[in-house]
XYZ file of C-alpha atoms in Angstrom:
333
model
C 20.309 -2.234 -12.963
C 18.096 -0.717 -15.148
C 19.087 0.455 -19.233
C 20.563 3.772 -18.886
C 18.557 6.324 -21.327
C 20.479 9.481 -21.955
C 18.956 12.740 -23.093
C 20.888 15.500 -25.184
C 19.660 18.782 -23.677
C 17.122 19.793 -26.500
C 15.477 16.017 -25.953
C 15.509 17.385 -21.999
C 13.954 20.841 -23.335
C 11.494 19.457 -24.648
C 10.387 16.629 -22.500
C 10.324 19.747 -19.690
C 7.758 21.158 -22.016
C 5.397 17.673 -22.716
C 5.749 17.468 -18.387
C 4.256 21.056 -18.030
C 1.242 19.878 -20.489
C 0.633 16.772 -18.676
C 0.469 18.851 -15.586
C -2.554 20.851 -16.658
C -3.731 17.898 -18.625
C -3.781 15.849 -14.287
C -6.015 18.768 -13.224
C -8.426 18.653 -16.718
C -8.403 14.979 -16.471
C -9.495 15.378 -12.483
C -12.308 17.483 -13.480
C -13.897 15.389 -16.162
C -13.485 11.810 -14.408
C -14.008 12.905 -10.479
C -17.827 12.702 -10.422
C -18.060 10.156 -12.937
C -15.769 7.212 -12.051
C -15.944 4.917 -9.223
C -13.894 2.370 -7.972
C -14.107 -1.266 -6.429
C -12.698 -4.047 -5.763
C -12.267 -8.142 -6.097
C -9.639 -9.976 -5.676
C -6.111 -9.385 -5.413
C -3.945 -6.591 -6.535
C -0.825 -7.621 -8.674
C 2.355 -8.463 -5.827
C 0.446 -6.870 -3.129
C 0.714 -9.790 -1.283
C 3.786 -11.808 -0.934
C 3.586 -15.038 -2.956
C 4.208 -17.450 0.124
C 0.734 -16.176 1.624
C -1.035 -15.123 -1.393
C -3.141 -18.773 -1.581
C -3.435 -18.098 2.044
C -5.186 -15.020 2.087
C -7.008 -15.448 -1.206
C -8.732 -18.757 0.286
C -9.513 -17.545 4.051
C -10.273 -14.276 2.825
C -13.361 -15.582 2.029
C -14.637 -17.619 4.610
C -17.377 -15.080 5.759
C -19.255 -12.175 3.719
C -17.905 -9.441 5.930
C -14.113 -10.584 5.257
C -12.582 -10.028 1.791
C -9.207 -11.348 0.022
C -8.317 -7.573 0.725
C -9.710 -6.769 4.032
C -7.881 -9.457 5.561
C -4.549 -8.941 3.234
C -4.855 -5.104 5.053
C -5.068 -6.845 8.656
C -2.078 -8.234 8.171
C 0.226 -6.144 6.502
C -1.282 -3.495 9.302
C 0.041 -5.970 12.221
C 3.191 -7.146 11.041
C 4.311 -6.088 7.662
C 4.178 -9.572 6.411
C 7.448 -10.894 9.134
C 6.164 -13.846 10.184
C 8.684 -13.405 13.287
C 7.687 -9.764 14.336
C 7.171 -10.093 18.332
C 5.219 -6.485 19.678
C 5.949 -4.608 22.671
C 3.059 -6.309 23.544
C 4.234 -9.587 23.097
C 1.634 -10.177 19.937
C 3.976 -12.735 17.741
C 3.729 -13.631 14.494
C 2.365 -12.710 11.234
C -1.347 -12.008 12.231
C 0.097 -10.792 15.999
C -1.791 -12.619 18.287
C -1.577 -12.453 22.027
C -0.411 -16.130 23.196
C -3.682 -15.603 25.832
C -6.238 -14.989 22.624
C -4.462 -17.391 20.406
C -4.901 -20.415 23.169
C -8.836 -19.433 22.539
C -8.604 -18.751 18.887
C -6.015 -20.061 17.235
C -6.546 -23.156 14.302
C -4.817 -25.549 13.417
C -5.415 -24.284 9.543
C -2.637 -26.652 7.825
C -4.075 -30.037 9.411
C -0.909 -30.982 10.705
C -2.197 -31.740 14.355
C -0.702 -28.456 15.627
C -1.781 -24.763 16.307
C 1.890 -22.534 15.565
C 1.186 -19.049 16.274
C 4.428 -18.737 14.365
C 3.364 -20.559 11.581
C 1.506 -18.418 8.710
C -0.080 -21.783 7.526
C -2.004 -21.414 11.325
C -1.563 -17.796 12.011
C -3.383 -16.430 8.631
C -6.433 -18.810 8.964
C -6.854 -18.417 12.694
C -6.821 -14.440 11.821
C -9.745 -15.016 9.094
C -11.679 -17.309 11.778
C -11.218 -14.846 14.407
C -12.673 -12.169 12.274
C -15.897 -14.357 10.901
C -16.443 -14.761 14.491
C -16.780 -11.738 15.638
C -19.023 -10.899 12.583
C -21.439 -13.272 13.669
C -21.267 -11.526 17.242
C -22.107 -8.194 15.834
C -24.050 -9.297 12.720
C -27.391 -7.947 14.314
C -25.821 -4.236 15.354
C -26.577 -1.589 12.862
C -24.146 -0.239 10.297
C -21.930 -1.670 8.312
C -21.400 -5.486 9.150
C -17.496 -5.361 8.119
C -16.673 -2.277 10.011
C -18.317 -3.438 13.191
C -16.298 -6.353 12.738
C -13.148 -4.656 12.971
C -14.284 -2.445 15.708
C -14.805 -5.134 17.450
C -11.179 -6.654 16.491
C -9.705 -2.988 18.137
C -12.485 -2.823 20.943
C -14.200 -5.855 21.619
C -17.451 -7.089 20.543
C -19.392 -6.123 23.710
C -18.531 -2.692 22.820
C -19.565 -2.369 19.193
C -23.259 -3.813 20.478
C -23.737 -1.614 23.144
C -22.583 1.309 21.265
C -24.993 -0.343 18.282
C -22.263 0.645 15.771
C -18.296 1.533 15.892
C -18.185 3.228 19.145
C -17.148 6.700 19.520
C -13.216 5.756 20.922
C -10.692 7.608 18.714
C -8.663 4.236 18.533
C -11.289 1.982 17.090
C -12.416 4.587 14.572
C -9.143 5.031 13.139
C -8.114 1.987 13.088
C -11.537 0.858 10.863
C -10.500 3.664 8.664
C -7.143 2.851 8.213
C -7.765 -1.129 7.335
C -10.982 -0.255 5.214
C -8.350 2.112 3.450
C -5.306 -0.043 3.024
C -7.680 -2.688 1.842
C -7.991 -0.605 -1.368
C -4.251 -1.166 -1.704
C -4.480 -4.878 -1.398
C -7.735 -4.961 -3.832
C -7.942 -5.204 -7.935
C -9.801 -2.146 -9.432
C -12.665 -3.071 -11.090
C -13.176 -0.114 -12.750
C -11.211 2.898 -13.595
C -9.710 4.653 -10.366
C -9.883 8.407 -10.188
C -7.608 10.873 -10.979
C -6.025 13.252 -7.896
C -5.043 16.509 -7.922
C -2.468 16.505 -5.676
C -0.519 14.622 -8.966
C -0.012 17.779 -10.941
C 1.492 19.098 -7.774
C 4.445 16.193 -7.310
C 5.244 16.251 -10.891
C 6.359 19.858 -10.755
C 8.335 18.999 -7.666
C 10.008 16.232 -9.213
C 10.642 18.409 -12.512
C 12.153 21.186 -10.911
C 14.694 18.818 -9.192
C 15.540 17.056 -12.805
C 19.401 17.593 -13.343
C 20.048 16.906 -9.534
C 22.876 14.381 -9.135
C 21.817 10.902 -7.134
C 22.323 10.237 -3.130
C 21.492 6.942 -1.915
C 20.102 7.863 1.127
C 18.879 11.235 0.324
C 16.237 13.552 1.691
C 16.760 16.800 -0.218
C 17.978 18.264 2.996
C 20.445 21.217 2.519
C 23.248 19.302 3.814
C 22.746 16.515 1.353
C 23.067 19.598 -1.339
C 19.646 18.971 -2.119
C 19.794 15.311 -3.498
C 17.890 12.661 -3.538
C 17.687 9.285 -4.037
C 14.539 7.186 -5.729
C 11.729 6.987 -2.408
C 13.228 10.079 -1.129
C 12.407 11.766 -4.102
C 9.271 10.556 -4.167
C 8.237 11.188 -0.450
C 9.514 15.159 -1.082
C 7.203 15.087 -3.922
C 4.070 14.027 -2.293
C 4.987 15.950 1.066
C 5.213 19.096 -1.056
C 0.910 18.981 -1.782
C 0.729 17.646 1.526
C 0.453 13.775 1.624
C 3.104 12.310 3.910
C 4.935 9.028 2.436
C 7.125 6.485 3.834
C 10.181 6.510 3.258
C 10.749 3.630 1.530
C 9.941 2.393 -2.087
C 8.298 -0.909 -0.897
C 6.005 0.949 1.777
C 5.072 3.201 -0.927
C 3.776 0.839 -2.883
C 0.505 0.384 -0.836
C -0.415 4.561 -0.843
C -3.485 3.446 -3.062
C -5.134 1.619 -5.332
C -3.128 0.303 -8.634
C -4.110 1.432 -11.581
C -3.075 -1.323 -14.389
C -0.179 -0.021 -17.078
C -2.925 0.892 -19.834
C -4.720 3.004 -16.864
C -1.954 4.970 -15.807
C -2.095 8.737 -15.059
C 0.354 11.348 -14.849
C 1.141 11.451 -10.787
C 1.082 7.545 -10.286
C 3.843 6.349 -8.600
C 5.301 3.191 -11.144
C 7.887 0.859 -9.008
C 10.470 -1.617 -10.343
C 11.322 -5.156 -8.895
C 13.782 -8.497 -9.404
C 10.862 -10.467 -7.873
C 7.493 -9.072 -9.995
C 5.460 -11.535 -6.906
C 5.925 -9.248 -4.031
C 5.496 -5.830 -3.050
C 8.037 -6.318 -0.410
C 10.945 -6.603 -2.747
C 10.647 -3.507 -4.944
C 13.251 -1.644 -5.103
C 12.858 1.220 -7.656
C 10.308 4.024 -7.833
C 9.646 6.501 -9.769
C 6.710 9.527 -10.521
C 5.013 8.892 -13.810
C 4.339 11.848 -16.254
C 2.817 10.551 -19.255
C 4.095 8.917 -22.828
C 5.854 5.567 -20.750
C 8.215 7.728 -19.077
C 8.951 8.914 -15.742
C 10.827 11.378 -13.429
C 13.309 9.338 -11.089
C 16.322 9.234 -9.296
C 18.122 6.077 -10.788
C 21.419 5.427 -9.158
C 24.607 6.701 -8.310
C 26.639 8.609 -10.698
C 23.245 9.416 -12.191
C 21.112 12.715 -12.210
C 17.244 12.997 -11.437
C 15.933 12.753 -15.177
C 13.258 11.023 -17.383
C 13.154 7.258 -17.824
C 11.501 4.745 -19.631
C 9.111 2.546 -17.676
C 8.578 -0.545 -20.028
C 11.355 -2.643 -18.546
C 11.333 -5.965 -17.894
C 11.396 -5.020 -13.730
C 8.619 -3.013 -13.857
C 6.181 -3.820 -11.073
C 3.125 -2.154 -11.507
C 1.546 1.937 -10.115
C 0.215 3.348 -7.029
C -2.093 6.517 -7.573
C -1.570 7.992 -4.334
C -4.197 8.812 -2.195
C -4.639 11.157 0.878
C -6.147 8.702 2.869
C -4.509 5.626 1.511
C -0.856 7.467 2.753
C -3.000 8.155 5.966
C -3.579 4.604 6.666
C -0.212 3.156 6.096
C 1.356 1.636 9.658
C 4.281 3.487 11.007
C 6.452 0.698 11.178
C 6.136 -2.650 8.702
């Protein structure tokens, strides 16, 4: 558990009052940096992909120009969450969720241990990568982007993507491009300074009006909860009020966006908290920063929704939120 900071009410007075000017101050930032900054992308992003796979994906990531670190971190996280024992509906197993029928043709035996495991991420993860560069080289000569039409042909198959010359027009293949080319900017390091949303001003008045509003673990704000939150929920009710749908969990959360690093943070970002600072998939804490190395969060029980101090030694890393980076995040991980 976290220091507990506690506020007299003038301190609270007048931190409400630094919140509202970092509110307008999201919205003049926005206008200054949105046509002027771009992002992009090499690499890994801090704990965005568990440490037990991290050499994994980092390695086969690259074994082709139209797979990335990233794109294939995405892929995965997409499929199974990163539970190397997930078994679909389907009966895809495994980390990278192959079909025992496609996995006979496709599988690798990536650790050189004289065995193909689909179970096994040490054969799953570079079978996935292999699988991918493979069907780039099917599609390399169709039009478009060569890394899309790759994962179109993942979703569709490759005899699809070339007669159609291009992603073809199936609702299914065209969101599911979007939502990996989208989640890969969660999994990716920012190269350059990552652009400021409006929707932040918007979640930071939503979390400031609720300050003062004792802790539920559990809670959704709901009337029958009296209103109360805990950490994600809060969060989630934040976002969902400007119209960007969250999980509801802290660790989902987490990949909403790209990370900016702690010097880059903006008023808005979402800043999470972990006993493991090597994967995303053990945070536990979250909270909406508003400028000055504090945030607004719900911290425990017996606790109130207030400001806190994010320079612990659990901090995590940020998430600026994005529309389409909320968008792309699987229903169930």
């Amino acid at each position: 558990m976290r220091k507990v900071w506690v506020f007299g009410g003038a301190a609270v007075a007048l931190g409400m009052g630094f919140v509202m000017l970092l509110v307008v101050g999201v919205y003049i930032v926005a206008g200054n940096l949105v046509n002027g900054a771009t992002s992009g992308a090499r690499g890994l992003a801090k704990g965005a992909v568990p440490a037990a796979y991290k050499s994994l994906v980092q390695q086969w990531g690259n074994l082709c120009p139209a797979l990335s670190p990233a794109l294939l971190a995405a892929q995965l996280y997409q499929e199974s969450g990163w539970n190397p024992t997930v078994v679909s509906p389907a009966d895809a197993r495994g980390i990278a969720q192959f079909i025992p029928s496609t996995w006979a043709t496709h599988g690798i035996d990536g650790n050189g241990d004289g065995r193909r495991d689909i179970w096994d991420p040490n054969d799953a993860i570079p079978s996935a990568a292999s699988y991918d560069c493979e069907l780039a080289k099917y599609v390399k000569d169709v039009p478009g982007n060569v890394s899309d039409n790759m994962l179109a042909a993942y979703n569709a198959g490759a005899y699809r993507v070339i007669r159609a010359r291009g992603v073809p027009a199936i609702s299914e293949t065209r969101n599911y491009v979007q939502r990996i080319r989208s989640l890969e900017e969660s999994f990716a390091a920012p190269v350059s300074r990552l652009d400021p949303t409006r929707a932040a001003a918007g979640a930071i008045a939503f979390a400031q009006s609720r300050l003062g509003t004792p802790y539920l673990w559990g809670g959704n704000g709901t009337a029958d909860q009296g209103g109360r939150f805990d950490c994600s929920g809060l969060t989630k009710a934040a976002y969902e009020k400007v119209g960007i749908t969250l999980p509801r969990v802290a660790n989902d959360q987490y990949n909403a966006g790209p990370h900016p690093s702690r010097d880059q943070l903006l008023p808005g970002d979402l800043v999470f908290f972990s006993d493991n600072l090597t994967d995303s998939r053990a945070i536990r804490h979250v909270g909406i920063y508003v400028g000055g190395g504090y945030m607004i969060d719900a911290p425990r029980t017996g606790a109130v929704i207030r400001f806190d101090p994010i320079d612990t030694p659990d901090y995590f890393g940020a998430t600026r939120v994005t529309e389409d980076g909320a968008k792309a995040l699987p229903t169930r991980v």
